[in-house]
Amino acid sequence: KPAEVGLPLQVRVSGGPWREVYARQVLDAPEFRYLAGDLGNVWTPRKTTFKVWSPVARKVNVALFQGDRLKREVPMKRLGKGVWGVEVPGNLHGVPYQYRLESYGARRTAADIYARASTEDSSKSVVVDLSKTNPSGWPAPRVFAGKQHADAILYETHVRDYTVHPASGVRPEWRGKYLGLTQTGTRVPGTDFPTGLDYLKALGATHVHLLPFQDFNPGNSKVYNWGYETTLFNVPEEQYSVSTEDPLARIREVKEMVLALQRAGIGVVLDVVYNHSVPSEGPGSAFWELVPYFYFRTNDRGDVLNESGVGNALHDGRTMVRKFISDSLDYWAREYRIDGFRFDLIGMFERDSNRH
């Protein structure tokens, strides 16, 4: 029975030690394929529905917080296809939460890999009414509609690097931030040479390719980083926000950046790193805590493979992993109106067109 996949199971070979058995490839069976689009939290003013995929869990609660203080835990029910869910009444906009699970004899805590907002340290997800994050004039028209992809002229840059220097002419509090790419009329001090958004326009670029700004390794969020170590794929990185502690601010500021660029006739291409995640194992990884070993490529001993060169590789050949990647891309394209994606290490992805 599908509900028994998480029952304790051990094996012993040739008189050796007893070893725990962890479900991996079996979770790709049809009995565990949940293809609906409502994983994560679905907010309304009257209630929020939480759904999380963890077939191996024996128990799941959603823990709701008030600031850093635990307010209550709500038990979730097994719904089938490996999903646990619960409806919590009331307006939970802005409420931090975590999933607390029991699997393989251990208690685990995980952020929500499908959540759209998080706390600054990425340890908790946050329920959000996304309509409150739309800037005035949102959205801008699509800038490249009806044109040939081969006609795109891309300029690659880094959110921080592009405006962080005082010579950028950008107002000090916006330098190195999402909002730095929204300011017009900037010049190299003492000259008429355009900088920032005006420089992109003067170049004639049709698109700006931004290095990854999906939420990355909180251990490196305080230092210079290119962003190639994503932790929560549906959440913007907080260090490029003028309000790092406000989960809504970074969402709104990314939209303001996209809006300004698209109004200037420049599309936005987001560099994405769905081939690996950081960290890959243990309490810091929501993927690992939700379904140990499943989301990553491992050998027969359970060792995480280093095919990406950074310690792990997401197993996109598994249906629920591939579904997550597809859902995440769809979310960025719909909610943030991202015009295109540049895939890091695209050669690592499997090319089975019959999968989700």
GROMACS .gro file of C-alpha atoms in nm:
model
  356
    1LYS     CA    1   0.000   0.000   0.000
    2PRO     CA    2   0.131   0.352  -0.078
    3ALA     CA    3   0.085   0.463   0.283
    4GLU     CA    4   0.325   0.190   0.396
    5VAL     CA    5   0.621   0.316   0.192
    6GLY     CA    6   0.754   0.504   0.493
    7LEU     CA    7   0.734   0.214   0.737
    8PRO     CA    8   1.069   0.122   0.897
    9LEU     CA    9   1.261  -0.129   0.685
   10GLN     CA   10   1.612  -0.258   0.735
   11VAL     CA   11   1.833  -0.498   0.542
   12ARG     CA   12   2.137  -0.698   0.635
   13VAL     CA   13   2.389  -0.845   0.396
   14SER     CA   14   2.614  -1.142   0.478
   15GLY     CA   15   2.598  -1.091   0.852
   16GLY     CA   16   2.690  -0.723   0.829
   17PRO     CA   17   2.520  -0.442   1.019
   18TRP     CA   18   2.150  -0.373   0.982
   19ARG     CA   19   2.096  -0.077   0.751
   20GLU     CA   20   1.797   0.155   0.704
   21VAL     CA   21   1.620   0.138   0.367
   22TYR     CA   22   1.525   0.474   0.214
   23ALA     CA   23   1.266   0.496  -0.065
   24ARG     CA   24   1.398   0.656  -0.382
   25GLN     CA   25   1.306   0.533  -0.729
   26VAL     CA   26   0.989   0.360  -0.604
   27LEU     CA   27   0.847   0.709  -0.534
   28ASP     CA   28   0.837   0.767  -0.909
   29ALA     CA   29   0.554   0.512  -0.937
   30PRO     CA   30   0.209   0.638  -1.050
   31GLU     CA   31   0.076   0.595  -0.696
   32PHE     CA   32   0.294   0.887  -0.585
   33ARG     CA   33   0.264   1.121  -0.884
   34TYR     CA   34   0.071   1.429  -0.775
   35LEU     CA   35   0.046   1.653  -1.080
   36ALA     CA   36  -0.203   1.916  -0.960
   37GLY     CA   37  -0.082   2.274  -0.933
   38ASP     CA   38  -0.165   2.347  -0.568
   39LEU     CA   39   0.139   2.232  -0.371
   40GLY     CA   40   0.270   2.484  -0.120
   41ASN     CA   41   0.026   2.735   0.029
   42VAL     CA   42  -0.283   2.876  -0.138
   43TRP     CA   43  -0.390   3.197   0.035
   44THR     CA   44  -0.736   3.354   0.051
   45PRO     CA   45  -0.861   3.620   0.298
   46ARG     CA   46  -1.065   3.354   0.477
   47LYS     CA   47  -0.828   3.056   0.484
   48THR     CA   48  -0.494   2.922   0.365
   49THR     CA   49  -0.457   2.570   0.231
   50PHE     CA   50  -0.123   2.397   0.286
   51LYS     CA   51  -0.019   2.094   0.080
   52VAL     CA   52   0.318   1.920   0.089
   53TRP     CA   53   0.444   1.610  -0.092
   54SER     CA   54   0.617   1.367   0.142
   55PRO     CA   55   0.511   1.005   0.082
   56VAL     CA   56   0.760   0.868   0.336
   57ALA     CA   57   0.636   1.083   0.626
   58ARG     CA   58   0.448   0.914   0.909
   59LYS     CA   59   0.327   1.245   1.051
   60VAL     CA   60   0.326   1.606   0.927
   61ASN     CA   61   0.231   1.929   1.105
   62VAL     CA   62   0.242   2.284   0.978
   63ALA     CA   63   0.399   2.511   1.241
   64LEU     CA   64   0.271   2.871   1.239
   65PHE     CA   65   0.478   3.153   1.389
   66GLN     CA   66   0.430   3.504   1.517
   67GLY     CA   67   0.766   3.659   1.445
   68ASP     CA   68   1.019   3.408   1.578
   69ARG     CA   69   0.776   3.265   1.833
   70LEU     CA   70   0.590   2.943   1.759
   71LYS     CA   71   0.221   3.018   1.778
   72ARG     CA   72   0.075   2.672   1.712
   73GLU     CA   73   0.114   2.349   1.519
   74VAL     CA   74  -0.169   2.219   1.303
   75PRO     CA   75  -0.178   1.848   1.214
   76MET     CA   76  -0.197   1.769   0.843
   77LYS     CA   77  -0.388   1.478   0.690
   78ARG     CA   78  -0.269   1.226   0.433
   79LEU     CA   79  -0.459   1.304   0.112
   80GLY     CA   80  -0.319   1.045  -0.127
   81LYS     CA   81  -0.047   1.044  -0.395
   82GLY     CA   82   0.204   1.120  -0.120
   83VAL     CA   83   0.045   1.456  -0.033
   84TRP     CA   84  -0.042   1.588   0.312
   85GLY     CA   85  -0.277   1.883   0.350
   86VAL     CA   86  -0.479   2.104   0.582
   87GLU     CA   87  -0.692   2.418   0.565
   88VAL     CA   88  -0.626   2.681   0.831
   89PRO     CA   89  -0.901   2.942   0.875
   90GLY     CA   90  -0.830   3.313   0.900
   91ASN     CA   91  -0.618   3.561   0.708
   92LEU     CA   92  -0.260   3.429   0.733
   93HIS     CA   93  -0.099   3.688   0.506
   94GLY     CA   94   0.253   3.752   0.635
   95VAL     CA   95   0.257   3.452   0.871
   96PRO     CA   96   0.584   3.251   0.877
   97TYR     CA   97   0.553   2.871   0.877
   98GLN     CA   98   0.747   2.545   0.859
   99TYR     CA   99   0.664   2.182   0.805
  100ARG     CA  100   0.747   1.948   1.092
  101LEU     CA  101   0.767   1.587   0.989
  102GLU     CA  102   0.850   1.242   1.118
  103SER     CA  103   1.011   1.000   0.873
  104TYR     CA  104   1.256   0.712   0.899
  105GLY     CA  105   1.243   0.737   1.278
  106ALA     CA  106   1.362   1.099   1.285
  107ARG     CA  107   1.196   1.433   1.345
  108ARG     CA  108   1.257   1.686   1.070
  109THR     CA  109   1.188   2.053   1.001
  110ALA     CA  110   1.162   2.201   0.654
  111ALA     CA  111   1.074   2.521   0.477
  112ASP     CA  112   0.823   2.486   0.193
  113ILE     CA  113   1.003   2.432  -0.140
  114TYR     CA  114   0.692   2.570  -0.319
  115ALA     CA  115   0.657   2.884  -0.103
  116ARG     CA  116   0.684   3.228  -0.267
  117ALA     CA  117   0.831   3.413   0.031
  118SER     CA  118   1.060   3.335   0.322
  119THR     CA  119   1.227   3.479   0.627
  120GLU     CA  120   1.569   3.637   0.583
  121ASP     CA  121   1.755   3.320   0.689
  122SER     CA  122   1.545   3.094   0.460
  123SER     CA  123   1.450   2.871   0.755
  124LYS     CA  124   1.080   2.958   0.743
  125SER     CA  125   0.841   3.013   0.456
  126VAL     CA  126   0.590   3.298   0.462
  127VAL     CA  127   0.227   3.307   0.348
  128VAL     CA  128   0.176   3.602   0.117
  129ASP     CA  129  -0.106   3.774  -0.068
  130LEU     CA  130   0.082   3.835  -0.391
  131SER     CA  131  -0.157   4.109  -0.501
  132LYS     CA  132   0.001   4.327  -0.231
  133THR     CA  133   0.338   4.302  -0.406
  134ASN     CA  134   0.234   4.451  -0.742
  135PRO     CA  135   0.382   4.797  -0.806
  136SER     CA  136   0.181   5.076  -0.969
  137GLY     CA  137   0.150   5.019  -1.342
  138TRP     CA  138   0.212   4.644  -1.317
  139PRO     CA  139   0.244   4.467  -1.552
  140ALA     CA  140   0.426   4.622  -1.846
  141PRO     CA  141   0.360   4.496  -2.200
  142ARG     CA  142   0.570   4.206  -2.327
  143VAL     CA  143   0.858   4.369  -2.512
  144PHE     CA  144   0.957   4.095  -2.757
  145ALA     CA  145   0.617   3.955  -2.853
  146GLY     CA  146   0.596   3.846  -3.216
  147LYS     CA  147   0.970   3.876  -3.279
  148GLN     CA  148   1.221   3.605  -3.366
  149HIS     CA  149   1.426   3.465  -3.078
  150ALA     CA  150   1.738   3.487  -3.294
  151ASP     CA  151   1.698   3.866  -3.303
  152ALA     CA  152   1.755   3.899  -2.927
  153ILE     CA  153   2.058   4.098  -2.813
  154LEU     CA  154   2.148   3.998  -2.458
  155TYR     CA  155   2.358   4.188  -2.207
  156GLU     CA  156   2.470   3.977  -1.910
  157THR     CA  157   2.519   4.136  -1.571
  158HIS     CA  158   2.482   4.091  -1.196
  159VAL     CA  159   2.218   4.275  -0.993
  160ARG     CA  160   2.473   4.391  -0.737
  161ASP     CA  161   2.769   4.459  -0.964
  162TYR     CA  162   2.580   4.668  -1.215
  163THR     CA  163   2.506   4.961  -0.985
  164VAL     CA  164   2.708   4.908  -0.666
  165HIS     CA  165   2.991   5.151  -0.749
  166PRO     CA  166   2.940   5.521  -0.662
  167ALA     CA  167   3.032   5.605  -1.023
  168SER     CA  168   2.705   5.439  -1.128
  169GLY     CA  169   2.528   5.760  -1.032
  170VAL     CA  170   2.254   5.559  -0.864
  171ARG     CA  171   2.121   5.691  -0.535
  172PRO     CA  172   2.326   5.538  -0.249
  173GLU     CA  173   2.049   5.331  -0.090
  174TRP     CA  174   1.970   5.164  -0.425
  175ARG     CA  175   2.325   5.078  -0.528
  176GLY     CA  176   2.370   4.705  -0.576
  177LYS     CA  177   1.996   4.650  -0.529
  178TYR     CA  178   1.702   4.552  -0.749
  179LEU     CA  179   1.588   4.914  -0.742
  180GLY     CA  180   1.923   5.026  -0.877
  181LEU     CA  181   1.811   4.895  -1.215
  182THR     CA  182   1.498   5.111  -1.207
  183GLN     CA  183   1.658   5.457  -1.180
  184THR     CA  184   1.678   5.666  -1.496
  185GLY     CA  185   1.882   5.975  -1.577
  186THR     CA  186   2.201   5.844  -1.415
  187ARG     CA  187   2.542   5.947  -1.544
  188VAL     CA  188   2.906   5.891  -1.454
  189PRO     CA  189   2.967   6.185  -1.218
  190GLY     CA  190   3.098   6.488  -1.404
  191THR     CA  191   3.018   6.347  -1.749
  192ASP     CA  192   2.727   6.288  -1.985
  193PHE     CA  193   2.806   5.915  -2.007
  194PRO     CA  194   2.489   5.714  -1.924
  195THR     CA  195   2.489   5.446  -1.657
  196GLY     CA  196   2.241   5.192  -1.521
  197LEU     CA  197   1.916   5.155  -1.708
  198ASP     CA  198   2.001   5.440  -1.947
  199TYR     CA  199   2.324   5.262  -2.046
  200LEU     CA  200   2.132   4.944  -2.132
  201LYS     CA  201   1.900   5.147  -2.351
  202ALA     CA  202   2.192   5.321  -2.522
  203LEU     CA  203   2.355   4.985  -2.597
  204GLY     CA  204   2.053   4.871  -2.794
  205ALA     CA  205   2.019   4.551  -2.591
  206THR     CA  206   1.681   4.379  -2.625
  207HIS     CA  207   1.725   4.173  -2.307
  208VAL     CA  208   1.927   4.184  -1.989
  209HIS     CA  209   2.048   3.846  -1.861
  210LEU     CA  210   2.071   3.865  -1.481
  211LEU     CA  211   2.285   3.624  -1.285
  212PRO     CA  212   2.081   3.410  -1.040
  213PHE     CA  213   1.874   3.593  -0.782
  214GLN     CA  214   1.658   3.307  -0.662
  215ASP     CA  215   1.712   3.278  -0.284
  216PHE     CA  216   2.051   3.123  -0.223
  217ASN     CA  217   2.255   2.968   0.054
  218PRO     CA  218   2.190   3.179   0.366
  219GLY     CA  219   2.544   3.099   0.478
  220ASN     CA  220   2.673   3.317   0.195
  221SER     CA  221   2.402   3.583   0.176
  222LYS     CA  222   2.613   3.831   0.369
  223VAL     CA  223   2.911   3.804   0.136
  224TYR     CA  224   2.971   3.857  -0.235
  225ASN     CA  225   2.810   3.577  -0.432
  226TRP     CA  226   2.718   3.503  -0.793
  227GLY     CA  227   2.408   3.315  -0.680
  228TYR     CA  228   2.484   2.967  -0.814
  229GLU     CA  229   2.381   2.787  -0.493
  230THR     CA  230   2.003   2.814  -0.477
  231THR     CA  231   1.818   2.719  -0.158
  232LEU     CA  232   1.456   2.824  -0.225
  233PHE     CA  233   1.381   2.844  -0.596
  234ASN     CA  234   1.055   3.043  -0.583
  235VAL     CA  235   1.182   3.318  -0.351
  236PRO     CA  236   1.392   3.620  -0.454
  237GLU     CA  237   1.728   3.667  -0.281
  238GLU     CA  238   1.697   3.916   0.004
  239GLN     CA  239   2.043   4.077  -0.008
  240TYR     CA  240   1.949   4.277  -0.319
  241SER     CA  241   1.648   4.430  -0.143
  242VAL     CA  242   1.655   4.761   0.042
  243SER     CA  243   1.453   4.587   0.318
  244THR     CA  244   1.620   4.249   0.370
  245GLU     CA  245   1.397   4.152   0.663
  246ASP     CA  246   1.068   4.221   0.483
  247PRO     CA  247   0.955   3.912   0.284
  248LEU     CA  248   0.719   4.123   0.070
  249ALA     CA  249   0.971   4.397  -0.009
  250ARG     CA  250   1.200   4.180  -0.217
  251ILE     CA  251   0.908   4.045  -0.421
  252ARG     CA  252   0.780   4.396  -0.489
  253GLU     CA  253   1.126   4.528  -0.573
  254VAL     CA  254   1.193   4.250  -0.824
  255LYS     CA  255   0.864   4.338  -0.991
  256GLU     CA  256   0.962   4.707  -0.992
  257MET     CA  257   1.290   4.612  -1.159
  258VAL     CA  258   1.116   4.399  -1.423
  259LEU     CA  259   0.858   4.673  -1.480
  260ALA     CA  260   1.124   4.942  -1.532
  261LEU     CA  261   1.324   4.728  -1.772
  262GLN     CA  262   1.023   4.620  -1.976
  263ARG     CA  263   0.892   4.977  -1.995
  264ALA     CA  264   1.232   5.066  -2.139
  265GLY     CA  265   1.182   4.799  -2.405
  266ILE     CA  266   1.423   4.552  -2.244
  267GLY     CA  267   1.322   4.194  -2.166
  268VAL     CA  268   1.445   4.011  -1.856
  269VAL     CA  269   1.624   3.675  -1.873
  270LEU     CA  270   1.680   3.500  -1.540
  271ASP     CA  271   1.978   3.270  -1.490
  272VAL     CA  272   1.845   2.958  -1.313
  273VAL     CA  273   2.031   2.679  -1.135
  274TYR     CA  274   1.790   2.386  -1.117
  275ASN     CA  275   2.071   2.132  -1.157
  276HIS     CA  276   2.175   2.148  -0.790
  277SER     CA  277   2.083   2.305  -0.456
  278VAL     CA  278   2.276   2.429  -0.154
  279PRO     CA  279   2.288   2.281   0.099
  280SER     CA  280   2.204   1.934  -0.030
  281GLU     CA  281   2.185   1.727   0.286
  282GLY     CA  282   2.061   1.767   0.639
  283PRO     CA  283   1.856   2.028   0.824
  284GLY     CA  284   1.948   2.318   0.595
  285SER     CA  285   1.792   2.155   0.290
  286ALA     CA  286   1.413   2.157   0.263
  287PHE     CA  287   1.438   1.905  -0.022
  288TRP     CA  288   1.630   1.664   0.198
  289GLU     CA  289   1.412   1.704   0.504
  290LEU     CA  290   1.084   1.660   0.312
  291VAL     CA  291   1.188   1.339   0.135
  292PRO     CA  292   1.540   1.222   0.230
  293TYR     CA  293   1.755   1.106  -0.063
  294PHE     CA  294   1.476   1.144  -0.322
  295TYR     CA  295   1.542   1.484  -0.482
  296PHE     CA  296   1.912   1.421  -0.543
  297ARG     CA  297   2.103   1.179  -0.760
  298THR     CA  298   2.268   0.916  -0.542
  299ASN     CA  299   2.457   0.592  -0.597
  300ASP     CA  300   2.346   0.254  -0.463
  301ARG     CA  301   2.504   0.328  -0.125
  302GLY     CA  302   2.310   0.653  -0.096
  303ASP     CA  303   2.605   0.883  -0.153
  304VAL     CA  304   2.502   1.214  -0.309
  305LEU     CA  305   2.664   1.241  -0.652
  306ASN     CA  306   2.878   1.539  -0.749
  307GLU     CA  307   2.786   1.559  -1.117
  308SER     CA  308   2.748   1.938  -1.101
  309GLY     CA  309   3.089   1.992  -0.941
  310VAL     CA  310   2.934   2.161  -0.637
  311GLY     CA  311   2.848   1.860  -0.423
  312ASN     CA  312   2.510   1.740  -0.549
  313ALA     CA  313   2.276   1.712  -0.846
  314LEU     CA  314   1.897   1.736  -0.853
  315HIS     CA  315   1.745   1.419  -1.001
  316ASP     CA  316   1.526   1.574  -1.272
  317GLY     CA  317   1.461   1.226  -1.416
  318ARG     CA  318   1.212   1.169  -1.134
  319THR     CA  319   0.861   1.290  -1.204
  320MET     CA  320   0.807   1.496  -0.889
  321VAL     CA  321   1.148   1.663  -0.923
  322ARG     CA  322   1.079   1.747  -1.286
  323LYS     CA  323   0.733   1.871  -1.190
  324PHE     CA  324   0.886   2.103  -0.930
  325ILE     CA  325   1.125   2.253  -1.185
  326SER     CA  326   0.843   2.299  -1.439
  327ASP     CA  327   0.612   2.452  -1.177
  328SER     CA  328   0.885   2.689  -1.059
  329LEU     CA  329   0.964   2.812  -1.409
  330ASP     CA  330   0.594   2.862  -1.477
  331TYR     CA  331   0.561   3.064  -1.157
  332TRP     CA  332   0.844   3.301  -1.247
  333ALA     CA  333   0.707   3.347  -1.598
  334ARG     CA  334   0.353   3.418  -1.473
  335GLU     CA  335   0.402   3.608  -1.148
  336TYR     CA  336   0.717   3.804  -1.234
  337ARG     CA  337   0.666   3.805  -1.613
  338ILE     CA  338   1.022   3.689  -1.674
  339ASP     CA  339   1.083   3.686  -2.050
  340GLY     CA  340   1.332   3.400  -2.065
  341PHE     CA  341   1.562   3.169  -1.873
  342ARG     CA  342   1.927   3.076  -1.902
  343PHE     CA  343   1.982   2.725  -1.761
  344ASP     CA  344   2.303   2.656  -1.575
  345LEU     CA  345   2.460   2.324  -1.684
  346ILE     CA  346   2.168   2.238  -1.912
  347GLY     CA  347   2.354   1.926  -2.024
  348MET     CA  348   2.281   1.764  -1.688
  349PHE     CA  349   1.908   1.753  -1.756
  350GLU     CA  350   1.746   1.442  -1.900
  351ARG     CA  351   1.576   1.466  -2.239
  352ASP     CA  352   1.278   1.236  -2.189
  353SER     CA  353   0.991   1.420  -2.356
  354ASN     CA  354   0.738   1.175  -2.214
  355ARG     CA  355   0.794   1.300  -1.861
  356HIS     CA  356   0.614   1.594  -1.700
   0.00000   0.00000   0.00000
